[in-house]
mmCIF file of C-alpha atoms and ligand atoms in Angstrom:
data_model
loop_
_atom_site.group_PDB
_atom_site.id
_atom_site.type_symbol
_atom_site.label_atom_id
_atom_site.label_comp_id
_atom_site.label_asym_id
_atom_site.label_seq_id
_atom_site.Cartn_x
_atom_site.Cartn_y
_atom_site.Cartn_z
ATOM 1 C CA UNK A 1 13.611 1.222 30.232
ATOM 2 C CA UNK A 2 9.920 1.926 30.887
ATOM 3 C CA UNK A 3 7.709 -1.170 30.799
ATOM 4 C CA UNK A 4 4.778 0.639 29.202
ATOM 5 C CA UNK A 5 4.464 2.661 26.008
ATOM 6 C CA UNK A 6 2.007 4.726 24.002
ATOM 7 C CA UNK A 7 0.139 2.814 21.289
ATOM 8 C CA UNK A 8 -3.060 2.848 19.249
ATOM 9 C CA UNK A 9 -5.544 0.129 20.158
ATOM 10 C CA UNK A 10 -9.206 -0.687 19.591
ATOM 11 C CA UNK A 11 -11.583 -3.061 21.341
ATOM 12 C CA UNK A 12 -14.395 -3.207 18.759
ATOM 13 C CA UNK A 13 -14.790 -2.624 15.021
ATOM 14 C CA UNK A 14 -16.194 0.680 13.849
ATOM 15 C CA UNK A 15 -15.362 4.203 12.712
ATOM 16 C CA UNK A 16 -12.308 6.180 13.779
ATOM 17 C CA UNK A 17 -13.999 6.827 17.136
ATOM 18 C CA UNK A 18 -13.035 3.271 18.231
ATOM 19 C CA UNK A 19 -9.320 4.121 18.054
ATOM 20 C CA UNK A 20 -7.669 4.752 21.427
ATOM 21 C CA UNK A 21 -4.289 6.364 22.042
ATOM 22 C CA UNK A 22 -3.344 4.593 25.192
ATOM 23 C CA UNK A 23 -0.684 2.894 27.345
ATOM 24 C CA UNK A 24 0.093 -0.785 26.797
ATOM 25 C CA UNK A 25 2.975 -3.050 27.773
ATOM 26 C CA UNK A 26 6.186 -2.449 25.872
ATOM 27 C CA UNK A 27 7.002 -5.607 23.838
ATOM 28 C CA UNK A 28 10.102 -7.728 24.326
ATOM 29 C CA UNK A 29 11.937 -9.598 21.575
ATOM 30 C CA UNK A 30 10.823 -13.225 21.197
ATOM 31 C CA UNK A 31 12.567 -15.948 19.197
ATOM 32 C CA UNK A 32 13.452 -14.553 15.755
ATOM 33 C CA UNK A 33 12.282 -11.027 16.613
ATOM 34 C CA UNK A 34 13.815 -7.622 17.151
ATOM 35 C CA UNK A 35 12.267 -4.726 19.045
ATOM 36 C CA UNK A 36 12.321 -1.445 17.142
ATOM 37 C CA UNK A 37 11.888 2.034 18.611
ATOM 38 C CA UNK A 38 9.711 3.541 15.899
ATOM 39 C CA UNK A 39 10.562 6.944 14.476
ATOM 40 C CA UNK A 40 7.846 6.761 11.819
ATOM 41 C CA UNK A 41 4.911 4.460 11.128
ATOM 42 C CA UNK A 42 3.308 4.301 7.681
ATOM 43 C CA UNK A 43 -0.468 4.701 7.374
ATOM 44 C CA UNK A 44 -2.076 2.315 4.891
ATOM 45 C CA UNK A 45 -5.610 1.751 3.676
ATOM 46 C CA UNK A 46 -5.463 -1.769 5.099
ATOM 47 C CA UNK A 47 -5.373 -0.282 8.619
ATOM 48 C CA UNK A 48 -8.854 1.126 7.976
ATOM 49 C CA UNK A 49 -10.126 -2.344 6.925
ATOM 50 C CA UNK A 50 -8.814 -3.834 10.174
ATOM 51 C CA UNK A 51 -10.458 -1.041 12.147
ATOM 52 C CA UNK A 52 -13.814 -1.213 10.316
ATOM 53 C CA UNK A 53 -14.022 -5.007 10.348
ATOM 54 C CA UNK A 54 -13.832 -5.507 6.551
ATOM 55 C CA UNK A 55 -10.814 -7.606 7.557
ATOM 56 C CA UNK A 56 -12.105 -8.701 10.972
ATOM 57 C CA UNK A 57 -9.945 -9.136 14.028
ATOM 58 C CA UNK A 58 -10.360 -12.307 16.048
ATOM 59 C CA UNK A 59 -9.019 -10.960 19.346
ATOM 60 C CA UNK A 60 -9.331 -7.687 21.217
ATOM 61 C CA UNK A 61 -7.789 -5.408 22.263
ATOM 62 C CA UNK A 62 -6.131 -5.149 18.861
ATOM 63 C CA UNK A 63 -3.364 -2.897 17.544
ATOM 64 C CA UNK A 64 -2.760 -1.335 14.147
ATOM 65 C CA UNK A 65 0.065 -0.511 11.753
ATOM 66 C CA UNK A 66 1.920 -2.738 9.284
ATOM 67 C CA UNK A 67 5.074 -0.757 8.537
ATOM 68 C CA UNK A 68 7.529 1.463 10.282
ATOM 69 C CA UNK A 69 11.132 2.500 10.643
ATOM 70 C CA UNK A 70 13.401 3.352 13.532
ATOM 71 C CA UNK A 71 16.237 1.895 15.603
ATOM 72 C CA UNK A 72 16.742 -1.644 16.871
ATOM 73 C CA UNK A 73 16.758 -1.598 20.693
ATOM 74 C CA UNK A 74 16.612 -5.343 21.428
ATOM 75 C CA UNK A 75 17.555 -8.486 19.512
ATOM 76 C CA UNK A 76 15.834 -11.782 20.272
ATOM 77 C CA UNK A 77 17.292 -15.299 20.228
ATOM 78 C CA UNK A 78 18.112 -16.750 16.811
ATOM 79 C CA UNK A 79 18.418 -13.417 15.031
ATOM 80 C CA UNK A 80 21.461 -12.842 12.836
ATOM 81 C CA UNK A 81 22.451 -9.822 10.790
ATOM 82 C CA UNK A 82 20.730 -7.228 12.980
ATOM 83 C CA UNK A 83 22.173 -5.456 16.038
ATOM 84 C CA UNK A 84 21.122 -2.934 18.642
ATOM 85 C CA UNK A 85 21.524 0.549 17.189
ATOM 86 C CA UNK A 86 20.813 -0.447 13.560
ATOM 87 C CA UNK A 87 18.612 1.916 11.592
ATOM 88 C CA UNK A 88 15.913 -0.284 10.055
ATOM 89 C CA UNK A 89 12.622 -0.364 8.208
ATOM 90 C CA UNK A 90 10.055 -3.150 8.325
ATOM 91 C CA UNK A 91 6.693 -4.457 7.249
ATOM 92 C CA UNK A 92 4.741 -6.522 9.705
ATOM 93 C CA UNK A 93 1.306 -8.012 10.054
ATOM 94 C CA UNK A 94 -0.223 -5.839 12.759
ATOM 95 C CA UNK A 95 -0.676 -7.252 16.237
ATOM 96 C CA UNK A 96 -1.368 -5.612 19.550
ATOM 97 C CA UNK A 97 1.258 -2.935 19.336
ATOM 98 C CA UNK A 98 1.695 -3.036 15.540
ATOM 99 C CA UNK A 99 3.702 -0.114 14.206
ATOM 100 C CA UNK A 100 1.246 2.442 15.608
ATOM 101 C CA UNK A 101 3.199 2.327 18.848
ATOM 102 C CA UNK A 102 6.426 3.606 20.347
ATOM 103 C CA UNK A 103 8.010 0.141 20.116
ATOM 104 C CA UNK A 104 7.265 -2.841 17.875
ATOM 105 C CA UNK A 105 8.444 -6.446 18.082
ATOM 106 C CA UNK A 106 8.887 -7.446 14.422
ATOM 107 C CA UNK A 107 9.938 -10.714 12.765
ATOM 108 C CA UNK A 108 13.588 -10.247 11.803
ATOM 109 C CA UNK A 109 12.932 -11.665 8.321
ATOM 110 C CA UNK A 110 10.687 -8.681 7.573
ATOM 111 C CA UNK A 111 13.171 -6.126 8.948
ATOM 112 C CA UNK A 112 15.749 -4.473 6.690
ATOM 113 C CA UNK A 113 18.870 -2.599 7.692
ATOM 114 C CA UNK A 114 18.664 0.707 5.827
ATOM 115 C CA UNK A 115 21.386 1.450 3.282
ATOM 116 C CA UNK A 116 23.252 4.772 3.158
ATOM 117 C CA UNK A 117 21.054 7.560 1.873
ATOM 118 C CA UNK A 118 17.702 5.995 2.821
ATOM 119 C CA UNK A 119 16.222 7.774 5.844
ATOM 120 C CA UNK A 120 13.812 6.236 8.315
ATOM 121 C CA UNK A 121 11.189 8.636 6.988
ATOM 122 C CA UNK A 122 11.711 7.447 3.400
ATOM 123 C CA UNK A 123 11.656 3.792 4.491
ATOM 124 C CA UNK A 124 8.413 4.134 6.434
ATOM 125 C CA UNK A 125 6.957 5.992 3.450
ATOM 126 C CA UNK A 126 7.844 3.426 0.825
ATOM 127 C CA UNK A 127 8.169 -0.101 2.178
ATOM 128 C CA UNK A 128 4.663 -1.546 2.268
ATOM 129 C CA UNK A 129 3.224 0.254 -0.732
ATOM 130 C CA UNK A 130 6.515 -0.039 -2.624
ATOM 131 C CA UNK A 131 6.842 -3.779 -2.042
ATOM 132 C CA UNK A 132 3.210 -4.166 -3.052
ATOM 133 C CA UNK A 133 3.771 -2.231 -6.264
ATOM 134 C CA UNK A 134 7.102 -3.855 -7.114
ATOM 135 C CA UNK A 135 5.814 -7.384 -6.467
ATOM 136 C CA UNK A 136 2.753 -6.778 -8.651
ATOM 137 C CA UNK A 137 4.838 -5.345 -11.489
ATOM 138 C CA UNK A 138 7.732 -7.823 -11.427
ATOM 139 C CA UNK A 139 6.773 -10.942 -9.434
ATOM 140 C CA UNK A 140 3.095 -11.849 -9.638
ATOM 141 C CA UNK A 141 2.843 -10.138 -13.047
ATOM 142 C CA UNK A 142 5.591 -9.000 -15.385
ATOM 143 C CA UNK A 143 5.066 -5.626 -17.005
ATOM 144 C CA UNK A 144 7.243 -5.082 -20.086
ATOM 145 C CA UNK A 145 8.286 -2.090 -22.162
ATOM 146 C CA UNK A 146 5.511 -1.047 -24.504
ATOM 147 C CA UNK A 147 2.682 -2.625 -22.486
ATOM 148 C CA UNK A 148 -0.398 -0.502 -21.889
ATOM 149 C CA UNK A 149 -1.168 -0.235 -18.152
ATOM 150 C CA UNK A 150 -4.100 1.407 -16.358
ATOM 151 C CA UNK A 151 -3.518 2.462 -12.723
ATOM 152 C CA UNK A 152 -6.538 3.552 -10.695
ATOM 153 C CA UNK A 153 -6.096 6.123 -7.905
ATOM 154 C CA UNK A 154 -2.797 6.992 -9.574
ATOM 155 C CA UNK A 155 -1.990 9.855 -7.170
ATOM 156 C CA UNK A 156 -2.461 7.693 -4.065
ATOM 157 C CA UNK A 157 0.328 6.060 -2.100
ATOM 158 C CA UNK A 158 0.444 2.758 -3.961
ATOM 159 C CA UNK A 159 -0.752 4.317 -7.217
ATOM 160 C CA UNK A 160 2.158 6.772 -7.468
ATOM 161 C CA UNK A 161 4.688 3.989 -6.962
ATOM 162 C CA UNK A 162 2.990 1.740 -9.537
ATOM 163 C CA UNK A 163 3.122 4.558 -12.091
ATOM 164 C CA UNK A 164 6.788 5.278 -11.367
ATOM 165 C CA UNK A 165 7.759 1.612 -11.678
ATOM 166 C CA UNK A 166 5.734 0.906 -14.826
ATOM 167 C CA UNK A 167 6.922 4.039 -16.619
ATOM 168 C CA UNK A 168 10.544 3.258 -15.665
ATOM 169 C CA UNK A 169 10.129 -0.135 -17.351
ATOM 170 C CA UNK A 170 8.906 1.657 -20.471
ATOM 171 C CA UNK A 171 5.220 0.768 -20.199
ATOM 172 C CA UNK A 172 2.588 3.255 -21.384
ATOM 173 C CA UNK A 173 0.751 4.286 -18.241
ATOM 174 C CA UNK A 174 -2.769 5.683 -18.043
ATOM 175 C CA UNK A 175 -3.886 6.866 -14.601
ATOM 176 C CA UNK A 176 -7.228 7.686 -13.039
ATOM 177 C CA UNK A 177 -7.790 10.291 -10.307
ATOM 178 C CA UNK A 178 -10.756 12.140 -8.835
ATOM 179 C CA UNK A 179 -9.454 15.693 -9.304
ATOM 180 C CA UNK A 180 -7.357 17.724 -11.785
ATOM 181 C CA UNK A 181 -4.863 18.477 -8.975
ATOM 182 C CA UNK A 182 -4.349 14.765 -8.403
ATOM 183 C CA UNK A 183 -4.057 14.280 -12.185
ATOM 184 C CA UNK A 184 -1.020 16.589 -12.199
ATOM 185 C CA UNK A 185 0.573 14.446 -9.451
ATOM 186 C CA UNK A 186 -0.103 11.300 -11.506
ATOM 187 C CA UNK A 187 1.512 12.859 -14.581
ATOM 188 C CA UNK A 188 4.629 13.694 -12.563
ATOM 189 C CA UNK A 189 4.750 9.991 -11.650
ATOM 190 C CA UNK A 190 4.884 8.904 -15.280
ATOM 191 C CA UNK A 191 1.296 8.771 -16.559
ATOM 192 C CA UNK A 192 1.049 9.839 -20.190
ATOM 193 C CA UNK A 193 -2.695 10.369 -19.796
ATOM 194 C CA UNK A 194 -4.940 10.760 -16.770
ATOM 195 C CA UNK A 195 -8.697 10.147 -16.743
ATOM 196 C CA UNK A 196 -10.856 11.959 -14.173
ATOM 197 C CA UNK A 197 -12.889 8.883 -13.316
ATOM 198 C CA UNK A 198 -15.489 10.767 -11.342
ATOM 199 C CA UNK A 199 -16.505 12.712 -14.483
ATOM 200 C CA UNK A 200 -15.278 10.861 -17.548
ATOM 201 C CA UNK A 201 -16.163 7.536 -19.182
ATOM 202 C CA UNK A 202 -13.081 5.467 -18.338
ATOM 203 C CA UNK A 203 -13.733 2.647 -20.821
ATOM 204 C CA UNK A 204 -14.322 5.027 -23.713
ATOM 205 C CA UNK A 205 -11.151 7.037 -22.964
ATOM 206 C CA UNK A 206 -9.010 3.924 -22.526
ATOM 207 C CA UNK A 207 -10.242 2.509 -25.820
ATOM 208 C CA UNK A 208 -9.543 5.836 -27.578
ATOM 209 C CA UNK A 209 -6.022 5.997 -26.148
ATOM 210 C CA UNK A 210 -5.198 2.382 -27.060
ATOM 211 C CA UNK A 211 -6.723 2.446 -30.561
ATOM 212 C CA UNK A 212 -9.539 0.165 -29.463
ATOM 213 C CA UNK A 213 -7.282 -2.575 -28.088
ATOM 214 C CA UNK A 214 -7.486 -2.017 -24.332
ATOM 215 C CA UNK A 215 -4.719 -2.398 -21.767
ATOM 216 C CA UNK A 216 -2.677 -5.445 -20.817
ATOM 217 C CA UNK A 217 -2.784 -4.689 -17.070
ATOM 218 C CA UNK A 218 -5.298 -2.886 -14.889
ATOM 219 C CA UNK A 219 -4.092 -2.176 -11.341
ATOM 220 C CA UNK A 220 -7.280 -1.675 -9.370
ATOM 221 C CA UNK A 221 -6.998 -0.838 -5.670
ATOM 222 C CA UNK A 222 -10.317 1.033 -5.702
ATOM 223 C CA UNK A 223 -12.470 -2.101 -5.986
ATOM 224 C CA UNK A 224 -16.243 -1.862 -5.937
ATOM 225 C CA UNK A 225 -16.743 1.349 -7.949
ATOM 226 C CA UNK A 226 -14.159 0.580 -10.655
ATOM 227 C CA UNK A 227 -14.357 -3.212 -11.078
ATOM 228 C CA UNK A 228 -16.762 -3.285 -14.045
ATOM 229 C CA UNK A 229 -14.939 -0.595 -15.998
ATOM 230 C CA UNK A 230 -11.602 -2.246 -15.229
ATOM 231 C CA UNK A 231 -12.781 -5.483 -16.799
ATOM 232 C CA UNK A 232 -14.038 -3.679 -19.917
ATOM 233 C CA UNK A 233 -10.709 -1.843 -20.344
ATOM 234 C CA UNK A 234 -8.719 -5.057 -20.843
ATOM 235 C CA UNK A 235 -7.047 -6.201 -24.035
ATOM 236 C CA UNK A 236 -7.218 -9.892 -25.109
ATOM 237 C CA UNK A 237 -5.478 -11.984 -22.381
ATOM 238 C CA UNK A 238 -5.294 -8.887 -20.190
ATOM 239 C CA UNK A 239 -4.849 -8.993 -16.442
ATOM 240 C CA UNK A 240 -7.222 -7.361 -13.967
ATOM 241 C CA UNK A 241 -5.163 -7.086 -10.807
ATOM 242 C CA UNK A 242 -7.758 -6.345 -8.187
ATOM 243 C CA UNK A 243 -5.593 -5.561 -5.166
ATOM 244 C CA UNK A 244 -7.741 -3.466 -2.863
ATOM 245 C CA UNK A 245 -11.076 -2.119 -1.747
ATOM 246 C CA UNK A 246 -10.790 1.648 -1.200
ATOM 247 C CA UNK A 247 -14.402 2.125 -2.392
ATOM 248 C CA UNK A 248 -15.604 -1.191 -0.931
ATOM 249 C CA UNK A 249 -15.261 -4.868 -1.791
ATOM 250 C CA UNK A 250 -16.191 -5.749 -5.420
ATOM 251 C CA UNK A 251 -19.537 -7.543 -5.820
ATOM 252 C CA UNK A 252 -19.572 -11.341 -6.312
ATOM 253 C CA UNK A 253 -18.407 -12.061 -9.822
ATOM 254 C CA UNK A 254 -19.533 -14.345 -12.668
ATOM 255 C CA UNK A 255 -16.373 -15.922 -14.127
ATOM 256 C CA UNK A 256 -18.019 -16.146 -17.548
ATOM 257 C CA UNK A 257 -17.455 -12.394 -17.801
ATOM 258 C CA UNK A 258 -13.759 -13.140 -18.325
ATOM 259 C CA UNK A 259 -14.515 -14.999 -21.559
ATOM 260 C CA UNK A 260 -14.980 -11.993 -23.842
ATOM 261 C CA UNK A 261 -11.261 -11.148 -23.639
ATOM 262 C CA UNK A 262 -9.962 -14.488 -22.294
ATOM 263 C CA UNK A 263 -9.031 -12.229 -19.407
ATOM 264 C CA UNK A 264 -7.224 -13.066 -16.194
ATOM 265 C CA UNK A 265 -8.268 -11.911 -12.755
ATOM 266 C CA UNK A 266 -5.766 -11.791 -9.895
ATOM 267 C CA UNK A 267 -6.251 -10.819 -6.270
ATOM 268 C CA UNK A 268 -2.699 -10.537 -4.917
ATOM 269 C CA UNK A 269 -1.761 -9.908 -1.300
ATOM 270 C CA UNK A 270 1.669 -8.591 -0.346
ATOM 271 C CA UNK A 271 2.057 -10.832 2.676
ATOM 272 C CA UNK A 272 1.019 -14.017 0.857
ATOM 273 C CA UNK A 273 3.477 -13.169 -1.937
ATOM 274 C CA UNK A 274 6.322 -12.541 0.520
ATOM 275 C CA UNK A 275 5.542 -15.763 2.397
ATOM 276 C CA UNK A 276 5.455 -17.893 -0.769
ATOM 277 C CA UNK A 277 9.150 -17.714 -1.577
ATOM 278 C CA UNK A 278 11.999 -17.735 0.952
ATOM 279 C CA UNK A 279 14.329 -14.821 0.384
ATOM 280 C CA UNK A 280 11.809 -12.800 -1.621
ATOM 281 C CA UNK A 281 11.313 -10.196 1.115
ATOM 282 C CA UNK A 282 15.050 -9.515 1.277
ATOM 283 C CA UNK A 283 15.596 -9.411 -2.489
ATOM 284 C CA UNK A 284 12.537 -7.286 -3.263
ATOM 285 C CA UNK A 285 13.310 -4.882 -0.408
ATOM 286 C CA UNK A 286 16.910 -4.507 -1.585
ATOM 287 C CA UNK A 287 15.692 -3.832 -5.129
ATOM 288 C CA UNK A 288 13.109 -1.317 -3.907
ATOM 289 C CA UNK A 289 15.562 0.608 -1.739
ATOM 290 C CA UNK A 290 18.056 0.685 -4.600
ATOM 291 C CA UNK A 291 15.355 2.200 -6.806
ATOM 292 C CA UNK A 292 14.782 4.801 -4.069
ATOM 293 C CA UNK A 293 18.513 5.561 -3.954
ATOM 294 C CA UNK A 294 18.546 5.917 -7.759
ATOM 295 C CA UNK A 295 15.572 8.286 -7.669
ATOM 296 C CA UNK A 296 13.435 5.972 -9.825
ATOM 297 C CA UNK A 297 11.016 5.477 -6.931
ATOM 298 C CA UNK A 298 10.279 8.739 -5.147
ATOM 299 C CA UNK A 299 7.980 8.432 -2.143
ATOM 300 C CA UNK A 300 5.930 11.599 -1.675
ATOM 301 C CA UNK A 301 5.068 12.315 1.960
ATOM 302 C CA UNK A 302 1.671 13.975 2.154
ATOM 303 C CA UNK A 303 1.848 14.756 5.883
ATOM 304 C CA UNK A 304 3.406 13.581 9.138
ATOM 305 C CA UNK A 305 0.858 13.329 11.975
ATOM 306 C CA UNK A 306 1.494 12.734 15.671
ATOM 307 C CA UNK A 307 0.547 9.186 16.674
ATOM 308 C CA UNK A 308 -2.235 10.610 18.828
ATOM 309 C CA UNK A 309 -3.816 12.035 15.620
ATOM 310 C CA UNK A 310 -4.261 8.616 13.995
ATOM 311 C CA UNK A 311 -8.033 9.140 13.652
ATOM 312 C CA UNK A 312 -7.494 12.345 11.657
ATOM 313 C CA UNK A 313 -4.952 10.616 9.429
ATOM 314 C CA UNK A 314 -7.397 7.802 8.655
ATOM 315 C CA UNK A 315 -10.220 10.284 8.001
ATOM 316 C CA UNK A 316 -8.020 12.210 5.566
ATOM 317 C CA UNK A 317 -7.059 8.974 3.771
ATOM 318 C CA UNK A 318 -10.565 7.560 3.431
ATOM 319 C CA UNK A 319 -11.941 11.050 2.677
ATOM 320 C CA UNK A 320 -9.797 11.123 -0.516
ATOM 321 C CA UNK A 321 -8.032 14.253 0.706
ATOM 322 C CA UNK A 322 -4.505 12.920 0.295
ATOM 323 C CA UNK A 323 -1.892 12.115 -2.300
ATOM 324 C CA UNK A 324 1.156 9.953 -1.593
ATOM 325 C CA UNK A 325 2.022 8.761 1.888
ATOM 326 C CA UNK A 326 0.721 9.572 5.354
ATOM 327 C CA UNK A 327 3.059 8.975 8.284
ATOM 328 C CA UNK A 328 2.666 8.903 12.056
ATOM 329 C CA UNK A 329 5.347 9.949 14.536
ATOM 330 C CA UNK A 330 5.076 7.790 17.636
ATOM 331 C CA UNK A 331 7.095 10.159 19.804
ATOM 332 C CA UNK A 332 4.681 13.062 19.346
HETATM 333 P P1 LIG B 1 -4.298 5.525 -1.365
HETATM 334 O O1 LIG B 1 -3.312 6.530 -0.930
HETATM 335 O O2 LIG B 1 -4.247 5.066 -2.780
HETATM 336 O O3 LIG B 1 -5.746 6.087 -1.067
HETATM 337 C C1 LIG B 1 -6.854 5.518 -1.677
HETATM 338 C C2 LIG B 1 -7.292 6.302 -2.927
HETATM 339 O O4 LIG B 1 -8.348 5.579 -3.519
HETATM 340 C C3 LIG B 1 -7.844 7.674 -2.616
HETATM 341 O O5 LIG B 1 -6.867 8.675 -2.511
HETATM 342 C C4 LIG B 1 -8.769 7.892 -3.793
HETATM 343 O O6 LIG B 1 -8.073 8.522 -4.871
HETATM 344 C C5 LIG B 1 -9.151 6.473 -4.239
HETATM 345 N N1 LIG B 1 -10.573 6.183 -3.994
HETATM 346 C C6 LIG B 1 -11.479 5.903 -4.943
HETATM 347 N N2 LIG B 1 -12.681 5.707 -4.414
HETATM 348 C C7 LIG B 1 -12.548 5.884 -3.085
HETATM 349 C C8 LIG B 1 -13.476 5.845 -2.013
HETATM 350 N N3 LIG B 1 -14.800 5.592 -2.198
HETATM 351 N N4 LIG B 1 -13.028 6.080 -0.768
HETATM 352 C C9 LIG B 1 -11.720 6.332 -0.557
HETATM 353 N N5 LIG B 1 -10.798 6.395 -1.551
HETATM 354 C C10 LIG B 1 -11.215 6.182 -2.820
HETATM 355 O O7 LIG B 1 -4.239 4.279 -0.383
HETATM 356 P P2 LIG B 1 -3.165 3.093 -0.303
HETATM 357 O O8 LIG B 1 -2.068 3.343 -1.262
HETATM 358 O O9 LIG B 1 -2.848 2.849 1.126
HETATM 359 O O10 LIG B 1 -3.998 1.836 -0.788
HETATM 360 C C11 LIG B 1 -4.504 1.780 -2.109
HETATM 361 C C12 LIG B 1 -5.179 0.441 -2.297
HETATM 362 O O11 LIG B 1 -4.164 -0.557 -2.309
HETATM 363 C C13 LIG B 1 -6.129 0.071 -1.169
HETATM 364 O O12 LIG B 1 -7.249 -0.561 -1.715
HETATM 365 C C14 LIG B 1 -5.325 -0.928 -0.362
HETATM 366 O O13 LIG B 1 -6.116 -1.825 0.336
HETATM 367 C C15 LIG B 1 -4.548 -1.613 -1.459
HETATM 368 N N6 LIG B 1 -3.356 -2.326 -1.010
HETATM 369 C C16 LIG B 1 -3.334 -3.676 -1.178
HETATM 370 C C17 LIG B 1 -2.244 -4.402 -0.810
HETATM 371 C C18 LIG B 1 -2.229 -5.857 -1.076
HETATM 372 O O14 LIG B 1 -1.315 -6.559 -0.614
HETATM 373 N N7 LIG B 1 -3.191 -6.393 -1.793
HETATM 374 C C19 LIG B 1 -1.098 -3.781 -0.127
HETATM 375 C C20 LIG B 1 -1.179 -2.333 -0.071
HETATM 376 C C21 LIG B 1 -2.296 -1.640 -0.483
HETATM 377 P P3 LIG B 1 -8.917 9.502 -5.845
HETATM 378 O O15 LIG B 1 -9.359 10.649 -4.983
HETATM 379 O O16 LIG B 1 -7.964 9.896 -6.909
HETATM 380 O O17 LIG B 1 -10.076 8.692 -6.343
#
């Protein structure tokens, strides 16, 4: 097998111009790892934070990509339950290589053998955002039937999955989107009402819809531009789950502002949640893939780009041109 491979790397933080589609060494499987030949890699907003330096890298050259799916081609020492030829999906903290590469060496504990009926495309489209959504709905917070929930960027990758999961539980889901077209997508994902947050007063609409009470949970992956409204939309003892920074990092925050509603502020991270409890990755992934098989969770693929077009994919994502999931194909 060739000792080099195509991958996306960068040697300094910046715009998409820093991304290079280049040749690097093909990884080998270390202790507890498997090497996967990627068929698809999932594009996530977090990749843009690593590239820009919002989440700075300590060493260069660096790679990108935190999820993918494909076939196991090598099994390292100490790995059980996975074999060469298995069709798998995985999440992985990105390293040089990452999933934006032809091959990835991933920790076996974060790799899942795909069940019948779940394709590599579906796995790469749903794992990272789906585990994020499922963990925030069932693990770090528990949404229950009848709860009011507000999901920002409801037509986005993570947003769609949050809406599907919360509405399946029986929660009453309000979404926000920037355009009427995206609002239709959010409604198909289970939102009873969608607020066009670029034009409408979000707090006023939420209070109208909830008879002045507010919502129990706000899922806010938009960050800087929505933080204040999110806080004002909460019911007594409500949770502001501030899980991302698509519009930038929220400003420093005075905790006294929580007092008005005795509100709770959480900043969850998928990887810290998965690391906190042994076995959680396996059980949550199994639950997520079962929900995919049942059609409760339906990942929508916006577009599949060749790996060499990673810059375009990131520009489309940050330019708010997309709904659902963007994928890369490393072999094109
Ligand atoms: P999305 O597909 O949701 O894309 C981001 C969406 O945010 C856009 O489509 C857009 O929707 C909205 N948005 C609002 N303001 C802006 C802005 N100024 N610039 C760009 N987009 C904006 O991306 P992901 O699903 O990959 O990620 C969503 C969020 O979830 C991100 O903040 C990400 O970091 C976070 N995340 C956090 C995780 C964690 O562990 N904490 C794990 C996974 C994701 P619209 O046009 O409708 O406004």
